[in-house]
Short mmCIF file of C-alpha atoms in Angstrom, two decimals:
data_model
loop_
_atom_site.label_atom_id
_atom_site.label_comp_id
_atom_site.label_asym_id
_atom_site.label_seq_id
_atom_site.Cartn_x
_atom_site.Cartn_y
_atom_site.Cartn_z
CA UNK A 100 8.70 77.92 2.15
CA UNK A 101 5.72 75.60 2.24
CA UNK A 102 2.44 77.62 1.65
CA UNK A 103 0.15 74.74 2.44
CA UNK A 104 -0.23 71.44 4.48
CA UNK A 105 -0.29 68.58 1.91
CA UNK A 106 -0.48 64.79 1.70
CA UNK A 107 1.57 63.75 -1.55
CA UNK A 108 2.15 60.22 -3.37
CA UNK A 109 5.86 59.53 -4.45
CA UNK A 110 6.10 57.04 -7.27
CA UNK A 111 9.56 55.80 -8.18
CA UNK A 112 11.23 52.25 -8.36
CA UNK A 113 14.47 54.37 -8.33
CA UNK A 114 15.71 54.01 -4.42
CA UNK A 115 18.11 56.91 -4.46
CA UNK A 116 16.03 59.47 -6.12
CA UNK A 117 12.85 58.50 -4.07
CA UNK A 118 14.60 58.75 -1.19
CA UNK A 119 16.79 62.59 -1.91
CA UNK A 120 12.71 63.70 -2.94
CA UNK A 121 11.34 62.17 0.14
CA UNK A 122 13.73 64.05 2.52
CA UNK A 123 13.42 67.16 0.89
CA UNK A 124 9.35 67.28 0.36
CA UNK A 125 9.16 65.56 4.28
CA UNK A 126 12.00 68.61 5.58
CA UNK A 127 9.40 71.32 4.02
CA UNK A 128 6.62 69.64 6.25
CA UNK A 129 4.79 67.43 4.21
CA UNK A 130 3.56 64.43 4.49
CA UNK A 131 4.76 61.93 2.50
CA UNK A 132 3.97 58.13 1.03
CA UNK A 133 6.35 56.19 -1.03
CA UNK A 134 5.56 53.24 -3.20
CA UNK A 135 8.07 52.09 -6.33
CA UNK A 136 5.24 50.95 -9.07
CA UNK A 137 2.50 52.76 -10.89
CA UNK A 138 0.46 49.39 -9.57
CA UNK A 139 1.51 49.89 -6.45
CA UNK A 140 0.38 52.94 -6.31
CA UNK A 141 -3.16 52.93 -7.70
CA UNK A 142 -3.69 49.94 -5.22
CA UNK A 143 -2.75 52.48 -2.43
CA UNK A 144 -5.23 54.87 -4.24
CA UNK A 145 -8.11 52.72 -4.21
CA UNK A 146 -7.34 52.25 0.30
CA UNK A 147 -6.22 56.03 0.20
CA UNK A 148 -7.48 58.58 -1.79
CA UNK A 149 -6.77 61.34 0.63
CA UNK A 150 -3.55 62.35 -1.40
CA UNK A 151 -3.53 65.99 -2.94
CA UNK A 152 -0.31 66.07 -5.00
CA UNK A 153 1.04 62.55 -7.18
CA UNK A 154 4.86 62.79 -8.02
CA UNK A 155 5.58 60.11 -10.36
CA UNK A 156 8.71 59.04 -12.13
CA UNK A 157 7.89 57.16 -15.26
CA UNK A 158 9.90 53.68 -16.38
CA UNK A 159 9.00 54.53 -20.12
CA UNK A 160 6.91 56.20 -22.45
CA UNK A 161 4.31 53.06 -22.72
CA UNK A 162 3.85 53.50 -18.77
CA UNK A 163 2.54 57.45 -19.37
CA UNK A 164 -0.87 56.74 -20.95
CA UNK A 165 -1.73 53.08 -18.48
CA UNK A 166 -1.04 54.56 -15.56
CA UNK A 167 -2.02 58.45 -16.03
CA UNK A 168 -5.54 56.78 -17.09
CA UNK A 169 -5.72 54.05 -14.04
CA UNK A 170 -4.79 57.05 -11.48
CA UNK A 171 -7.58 59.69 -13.08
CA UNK A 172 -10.10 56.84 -12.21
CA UNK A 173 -9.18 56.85 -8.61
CA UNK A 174 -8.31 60.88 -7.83
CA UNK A 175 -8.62 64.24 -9.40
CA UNK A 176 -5.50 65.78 -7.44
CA UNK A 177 -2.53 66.90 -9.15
CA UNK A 178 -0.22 64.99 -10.93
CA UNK A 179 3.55 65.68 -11.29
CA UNK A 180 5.53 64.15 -13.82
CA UNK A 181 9.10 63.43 -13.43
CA UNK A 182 10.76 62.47 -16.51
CA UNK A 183 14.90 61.16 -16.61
CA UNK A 184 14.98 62.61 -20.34
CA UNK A 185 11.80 64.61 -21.28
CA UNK A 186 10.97 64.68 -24.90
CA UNK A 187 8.51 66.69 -26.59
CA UNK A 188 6.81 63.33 -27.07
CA UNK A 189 6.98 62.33 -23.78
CA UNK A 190 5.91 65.95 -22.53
CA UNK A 191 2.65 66.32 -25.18
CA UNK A 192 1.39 62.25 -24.05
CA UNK A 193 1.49 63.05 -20.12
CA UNK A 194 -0.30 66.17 -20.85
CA UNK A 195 -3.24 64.89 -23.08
CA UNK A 196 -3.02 61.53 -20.61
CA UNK A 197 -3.86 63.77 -17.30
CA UNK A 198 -0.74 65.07 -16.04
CA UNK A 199 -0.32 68.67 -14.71
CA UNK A 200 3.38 69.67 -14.87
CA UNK A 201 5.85 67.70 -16.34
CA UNK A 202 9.92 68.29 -15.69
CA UNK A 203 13.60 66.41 -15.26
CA UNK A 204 14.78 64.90 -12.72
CA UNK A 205 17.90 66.91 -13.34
CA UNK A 206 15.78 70.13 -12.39
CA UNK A 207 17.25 71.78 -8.91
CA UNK A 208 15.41 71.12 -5.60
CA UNK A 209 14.63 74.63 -5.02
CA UNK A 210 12.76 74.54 -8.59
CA UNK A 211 11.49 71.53 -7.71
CA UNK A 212 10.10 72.02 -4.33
CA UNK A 213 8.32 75.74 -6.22
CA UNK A 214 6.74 73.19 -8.65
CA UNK A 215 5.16 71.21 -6.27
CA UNK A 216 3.65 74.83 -4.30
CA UNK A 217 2.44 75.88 -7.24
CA UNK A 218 0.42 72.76 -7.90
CA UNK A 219 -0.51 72.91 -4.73
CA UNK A 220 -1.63 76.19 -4.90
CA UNK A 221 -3.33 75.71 -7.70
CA UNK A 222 -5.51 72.71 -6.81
CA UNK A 223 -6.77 74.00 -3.55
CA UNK A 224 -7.59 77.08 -4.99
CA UNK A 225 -9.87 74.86 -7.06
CA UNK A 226 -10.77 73.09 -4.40
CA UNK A 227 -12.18 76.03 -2.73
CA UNK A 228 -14.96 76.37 -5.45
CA UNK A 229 -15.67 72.96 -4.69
CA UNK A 230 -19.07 72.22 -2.40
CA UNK A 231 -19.12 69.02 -0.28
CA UNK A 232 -22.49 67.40 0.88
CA UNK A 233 -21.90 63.43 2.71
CA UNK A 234 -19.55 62.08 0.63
CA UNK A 235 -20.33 63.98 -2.49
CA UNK A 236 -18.08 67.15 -3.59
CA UNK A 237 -19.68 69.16 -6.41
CA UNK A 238 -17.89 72.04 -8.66
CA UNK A 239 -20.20 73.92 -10.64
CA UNK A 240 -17.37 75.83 -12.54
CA UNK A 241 -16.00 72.64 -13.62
CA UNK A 242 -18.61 70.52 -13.74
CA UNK A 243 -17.72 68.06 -11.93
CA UNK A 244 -18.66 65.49 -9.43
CA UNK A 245 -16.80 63.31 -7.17
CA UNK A 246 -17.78 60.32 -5.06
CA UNK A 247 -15.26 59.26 -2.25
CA UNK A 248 -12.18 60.92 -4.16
CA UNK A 249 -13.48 59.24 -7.75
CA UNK A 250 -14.82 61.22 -10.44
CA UNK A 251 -18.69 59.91 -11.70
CA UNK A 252 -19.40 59.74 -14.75
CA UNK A 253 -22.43 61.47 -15.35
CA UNK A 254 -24.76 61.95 -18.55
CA UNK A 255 -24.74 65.75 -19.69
CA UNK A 256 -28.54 65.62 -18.92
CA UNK A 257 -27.51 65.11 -15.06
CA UNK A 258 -25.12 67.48 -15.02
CA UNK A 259 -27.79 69.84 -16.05
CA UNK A 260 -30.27 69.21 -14.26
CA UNK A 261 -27.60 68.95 -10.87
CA UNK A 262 -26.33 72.47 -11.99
CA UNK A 263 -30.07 73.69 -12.21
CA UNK A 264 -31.29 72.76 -9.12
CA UNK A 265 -27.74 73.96 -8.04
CA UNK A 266 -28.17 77.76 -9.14
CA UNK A 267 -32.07 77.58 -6.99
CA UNK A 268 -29.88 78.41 -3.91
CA UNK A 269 -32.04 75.50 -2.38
CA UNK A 270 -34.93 76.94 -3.78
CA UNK A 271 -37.53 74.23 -4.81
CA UNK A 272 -37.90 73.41 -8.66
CA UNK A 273 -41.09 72.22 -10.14
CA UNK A 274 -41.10 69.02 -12.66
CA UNK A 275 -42.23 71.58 -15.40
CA UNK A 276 -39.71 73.69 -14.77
CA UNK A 277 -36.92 71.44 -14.46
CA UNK A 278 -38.26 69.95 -17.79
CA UNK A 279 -38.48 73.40 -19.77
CA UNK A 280 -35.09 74.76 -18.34
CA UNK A 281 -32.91 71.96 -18.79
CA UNK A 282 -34.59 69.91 -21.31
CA UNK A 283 -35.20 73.65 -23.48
CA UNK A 284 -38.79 72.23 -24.31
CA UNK A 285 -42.54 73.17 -23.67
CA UNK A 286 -43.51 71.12 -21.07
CA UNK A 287 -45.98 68.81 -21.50
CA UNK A 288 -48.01 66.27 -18.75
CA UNK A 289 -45.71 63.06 -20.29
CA UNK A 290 -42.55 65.01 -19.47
CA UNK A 291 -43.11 63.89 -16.08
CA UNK A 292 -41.73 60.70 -16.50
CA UNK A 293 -38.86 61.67 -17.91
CA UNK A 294 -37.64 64.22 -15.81
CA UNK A 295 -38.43 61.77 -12.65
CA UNK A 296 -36.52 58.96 -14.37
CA UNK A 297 -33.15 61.28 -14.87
CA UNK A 298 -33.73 62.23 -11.22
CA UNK A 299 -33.59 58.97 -10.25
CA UNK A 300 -30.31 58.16 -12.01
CA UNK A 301 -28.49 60.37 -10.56
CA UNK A 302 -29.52 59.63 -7.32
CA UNK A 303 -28.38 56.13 -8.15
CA UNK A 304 -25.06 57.63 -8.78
CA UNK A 305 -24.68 60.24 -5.61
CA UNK A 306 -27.32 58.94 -2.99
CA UNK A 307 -25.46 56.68 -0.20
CA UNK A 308 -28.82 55.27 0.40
CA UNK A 309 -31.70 55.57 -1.87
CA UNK A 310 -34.24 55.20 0.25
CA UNK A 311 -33.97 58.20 2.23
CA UNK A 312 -32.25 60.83 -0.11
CA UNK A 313 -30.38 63.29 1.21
CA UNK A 314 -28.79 65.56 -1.59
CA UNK A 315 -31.73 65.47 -3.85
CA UNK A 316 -34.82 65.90 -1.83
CA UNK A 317 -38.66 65.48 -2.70
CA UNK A 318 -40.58 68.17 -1.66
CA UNK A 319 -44.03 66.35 -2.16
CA UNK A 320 -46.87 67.97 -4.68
CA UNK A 321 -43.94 71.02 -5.43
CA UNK A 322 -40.92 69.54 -6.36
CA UNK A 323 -36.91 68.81 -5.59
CA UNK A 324 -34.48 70.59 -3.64
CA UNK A 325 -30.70 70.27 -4.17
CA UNK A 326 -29.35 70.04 -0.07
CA UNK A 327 -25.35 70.98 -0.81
#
């Protein structure tokens, strides 16, 4: 029985097998998109990005790596991989490429349809550690910050300093602070500028407008405020 509402991807230029998998993932409730490429379906990625499970069928081994690194650009969710002969080559690439489960298509649809709750499971229990602020979604755990479904690429130093001001409970943190806490130095009066410029980058990189901040707050003559 399905344990949790769900929008999934299907990914599979084979008609038949697309369509047996669509009926039985859309008669357990869920809502399901089809599309037969791996270009295909990052294009849909980059419109849609709502999608918490991918089921993909792969054409060959050289498609694993491509698309598995194309798709991690666009969405963190789950990915299933559904091979037509799986390898321990073909098993060990998917998994150091992204992918989250790997099986045959030859596996049963009970076994298959237990996969896919598992996954499910398992990614919005990670989701629930996730905090959301605009269009920002934050996990402290794993470190990790995403931008309108896509993962930013931050410098460690921003991570650290977001996960500081993060653990303040919305406490304000001084420059100095910030600086000898994250930075692990003595503070001096030219560490300003450095702390301020770091700031600024990653308000670059989360901010929808930098003008008037809204995650990262000044608190003038004290300090900044993480608002999540």
């Amino acid at each position: 029985m399905k344990q949790y509402n769900a929008n999934i991807l299907l990914v599979d230029q084979d008609h038949n097998y697309r369509t047996s998998l669509y009926n039985a993932l859309s008669d357990c409730g869920y809502s399901v998109h089809e599309t037969e490429t791996a270009g295909e379906a990052i294009q849909h990625l980059q419109d849609y990005s709502n999608y918490d499970l991918v089921i993909w069928v792969p054409l060959s081994p050289a498609e694993i790596l491509s698309f598995l690194e194309a798709l991690r650009e666009e969405t963190s969710c789950p990915v299933l991989a559904v091979f037509r002969e799986l390898s321990s080559e073909h098993r060990l690439t998917a998994y150091a490429s992204g992918a989250d489960d790997c099986i045959q298509t030859s596996i049963s649809e009970e076994e298959m349809l237990a996969k896919v709750t598992a996954l499910l499971r398992r990614y919005n229990e990670y989701r629930g550690k996730v905090i959301s602020a605009y269009s920002v979604q934050f996990n402290p755990e794993a470190r990790i910050v995403m931008k309108n479904g896509k993962k930013l690429d931050l410098t460690d130093l921003e991570l650290n300093i977001l996960e500081y001001l993060y653990n303040k409970n919305g406490e304000v943190a001084s420059i100095p602070e910030i600086y000898e806490q994250v930075w692990g130095e003595k503070y001096f009066p030219g560490s300003n500028n450095a702390v301020m410029v770091h700031i600024l980058n990653l308000r670059k990189k989360i901010e929808e407008n930098m003008s008037h901040p809204t995650i990262i707050r000044t608190v003038w003559g004290k300090g900044y405020r993480l608002c999540l």
